Short mmCIF file of C-alpha atoms in Angstrom, two decimals:
data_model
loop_
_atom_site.label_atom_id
_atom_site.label_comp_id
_atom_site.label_asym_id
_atom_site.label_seq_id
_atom_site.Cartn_x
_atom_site.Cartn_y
_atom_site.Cartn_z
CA UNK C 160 -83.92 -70.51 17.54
CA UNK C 161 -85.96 -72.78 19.59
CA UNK C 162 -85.35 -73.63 23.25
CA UNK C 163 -84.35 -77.32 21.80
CA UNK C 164 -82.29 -75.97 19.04
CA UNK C 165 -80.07 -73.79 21.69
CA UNK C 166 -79.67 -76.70 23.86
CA UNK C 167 -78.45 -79.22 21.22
CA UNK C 168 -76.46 -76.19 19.54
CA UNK C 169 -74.79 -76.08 23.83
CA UNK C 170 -74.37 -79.58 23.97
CA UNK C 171 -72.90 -79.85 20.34
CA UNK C 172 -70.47 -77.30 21.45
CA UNK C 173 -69.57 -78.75 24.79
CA UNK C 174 -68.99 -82.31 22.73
CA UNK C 175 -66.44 -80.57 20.37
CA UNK C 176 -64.89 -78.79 23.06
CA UNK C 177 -64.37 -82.14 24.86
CA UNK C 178 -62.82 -84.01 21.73
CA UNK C 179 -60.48 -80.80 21.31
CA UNK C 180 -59.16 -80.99 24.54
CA UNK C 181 -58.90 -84.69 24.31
CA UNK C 182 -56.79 -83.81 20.90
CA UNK C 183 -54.87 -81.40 22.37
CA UNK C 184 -53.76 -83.28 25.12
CA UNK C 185 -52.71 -86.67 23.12
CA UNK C 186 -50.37 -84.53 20.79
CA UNK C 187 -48.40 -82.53 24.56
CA UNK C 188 -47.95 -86.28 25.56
CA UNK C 189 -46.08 -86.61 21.98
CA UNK C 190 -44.73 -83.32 22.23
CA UNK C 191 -41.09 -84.79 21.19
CA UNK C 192 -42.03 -88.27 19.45
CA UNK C 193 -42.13 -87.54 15.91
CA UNK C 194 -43.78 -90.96 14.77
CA UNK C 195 -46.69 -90.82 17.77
CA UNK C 196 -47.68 -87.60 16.26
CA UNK C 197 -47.69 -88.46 13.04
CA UNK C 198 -49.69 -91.29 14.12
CA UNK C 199 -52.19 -88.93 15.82
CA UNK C 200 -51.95 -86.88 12.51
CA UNK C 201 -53.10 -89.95 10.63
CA UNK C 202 -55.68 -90.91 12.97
CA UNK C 203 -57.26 -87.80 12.77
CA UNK C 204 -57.32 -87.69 9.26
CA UNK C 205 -59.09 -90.97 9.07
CA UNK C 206 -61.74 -89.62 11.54
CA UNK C 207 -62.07 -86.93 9.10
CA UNK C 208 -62.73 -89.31 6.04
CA UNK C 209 -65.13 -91.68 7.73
CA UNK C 210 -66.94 -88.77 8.97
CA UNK C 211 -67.09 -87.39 5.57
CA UNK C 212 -67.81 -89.89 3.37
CA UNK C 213 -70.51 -91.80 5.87
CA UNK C 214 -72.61 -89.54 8.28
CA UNK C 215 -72.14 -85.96 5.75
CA UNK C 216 -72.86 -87.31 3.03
CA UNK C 217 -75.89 -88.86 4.45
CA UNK C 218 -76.78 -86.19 6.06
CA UNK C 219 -76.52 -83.97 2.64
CA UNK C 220 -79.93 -81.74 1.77
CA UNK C 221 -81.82 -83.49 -1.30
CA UNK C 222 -83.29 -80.02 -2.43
CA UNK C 223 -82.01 -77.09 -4.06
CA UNK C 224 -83.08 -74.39 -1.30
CA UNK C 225 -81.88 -76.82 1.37
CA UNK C 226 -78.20 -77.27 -0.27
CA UNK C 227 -77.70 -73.42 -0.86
CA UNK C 228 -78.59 -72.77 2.59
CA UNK C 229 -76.12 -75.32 3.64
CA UNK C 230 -73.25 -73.89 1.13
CA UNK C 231 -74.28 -70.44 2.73
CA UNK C 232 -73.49 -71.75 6.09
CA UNK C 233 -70.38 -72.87 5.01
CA UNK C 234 -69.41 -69.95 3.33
CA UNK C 235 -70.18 -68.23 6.65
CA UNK C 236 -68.18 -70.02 8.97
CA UNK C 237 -64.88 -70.28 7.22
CA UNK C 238 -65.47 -72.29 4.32
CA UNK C 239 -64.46 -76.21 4.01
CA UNK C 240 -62.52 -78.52 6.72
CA UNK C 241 -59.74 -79.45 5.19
CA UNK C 242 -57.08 -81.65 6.67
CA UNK C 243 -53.87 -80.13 4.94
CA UNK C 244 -50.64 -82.77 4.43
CA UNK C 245 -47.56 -81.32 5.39
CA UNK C 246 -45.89 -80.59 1.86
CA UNK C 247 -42.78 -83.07 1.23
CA UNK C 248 -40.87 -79.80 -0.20
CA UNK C 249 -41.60 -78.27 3.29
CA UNK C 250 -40.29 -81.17 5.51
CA UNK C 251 -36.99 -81.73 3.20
CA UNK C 252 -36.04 -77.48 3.01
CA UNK C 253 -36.33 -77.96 6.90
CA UNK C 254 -34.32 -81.05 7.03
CA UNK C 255 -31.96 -79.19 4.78
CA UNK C 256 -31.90 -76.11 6.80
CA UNK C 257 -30.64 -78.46 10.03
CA UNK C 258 -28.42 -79.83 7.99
CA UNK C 259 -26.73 -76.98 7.17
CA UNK C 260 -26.95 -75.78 10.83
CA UNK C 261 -25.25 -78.96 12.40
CA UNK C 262 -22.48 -78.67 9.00
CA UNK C 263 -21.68 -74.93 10.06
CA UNK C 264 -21.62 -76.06 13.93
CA UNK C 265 -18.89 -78.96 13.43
CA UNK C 266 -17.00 -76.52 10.97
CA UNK C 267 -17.25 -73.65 14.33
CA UNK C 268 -15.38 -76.65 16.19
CA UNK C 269 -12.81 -78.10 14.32
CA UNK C 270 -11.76 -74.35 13.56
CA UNK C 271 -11.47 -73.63 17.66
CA UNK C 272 -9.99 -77.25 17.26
CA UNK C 273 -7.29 -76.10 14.68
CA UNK C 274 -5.80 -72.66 16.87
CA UNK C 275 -5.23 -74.25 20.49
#
């Protein structure tokens, strides 16, 4: 790897590292704010679209050796970025499950209620 290579590779790095932070911190400030997160959520998976679909695919080898070499690379570093979607099953069995937590906690009260 050239001298060039190691230093764009170093400042690519530094750049992602940056824009992680900068992720990280946005969603501690919306810690408890269910709707600014999912707003950060959605932003993020825009980012990931127009990213995608604009400068990747441009930026796509046009020749056989160049696109296996790219898949290889891929394959090497953990495969596809994928932006999974919380599953609507998942988010209703956990509204379900506090549910059943705040019915068993009123049902704990009004039986302490009931004896005095």
């Amino acid at each position: 790897m050239s001298n060039d290579k190691k230093l764009e590779s170093a400042k690519l790095s530094s750049t992602l590292q940056a824009i992680a932070s900068a992720v990280y911190d946005a969603a501690q400030d919306c810690q408890e704010d269910a709707k600014a997160l999912l707003a950060l959520l959605r932003q993020l998976e825009q980012l990931h679209r127009q990213i995608r679909d604009g400068a990747f695919q441009k930026s796509l080898p046009d020749n056989r050796q160049a696109l296996y070499s790219l898949l290889r690379d891929i394959e090497a570093e953990g495969g596809w970025p994928y932006i999974e979607r919380m599953r609507l099953q998942a988010f209703l069995t956990k509204l379900e499950q506090e549910a059943a937590s705040e019915n068993s906690s009123e049902v704990l009260e009004n039986d302490s209620s009931l004896s005095c």
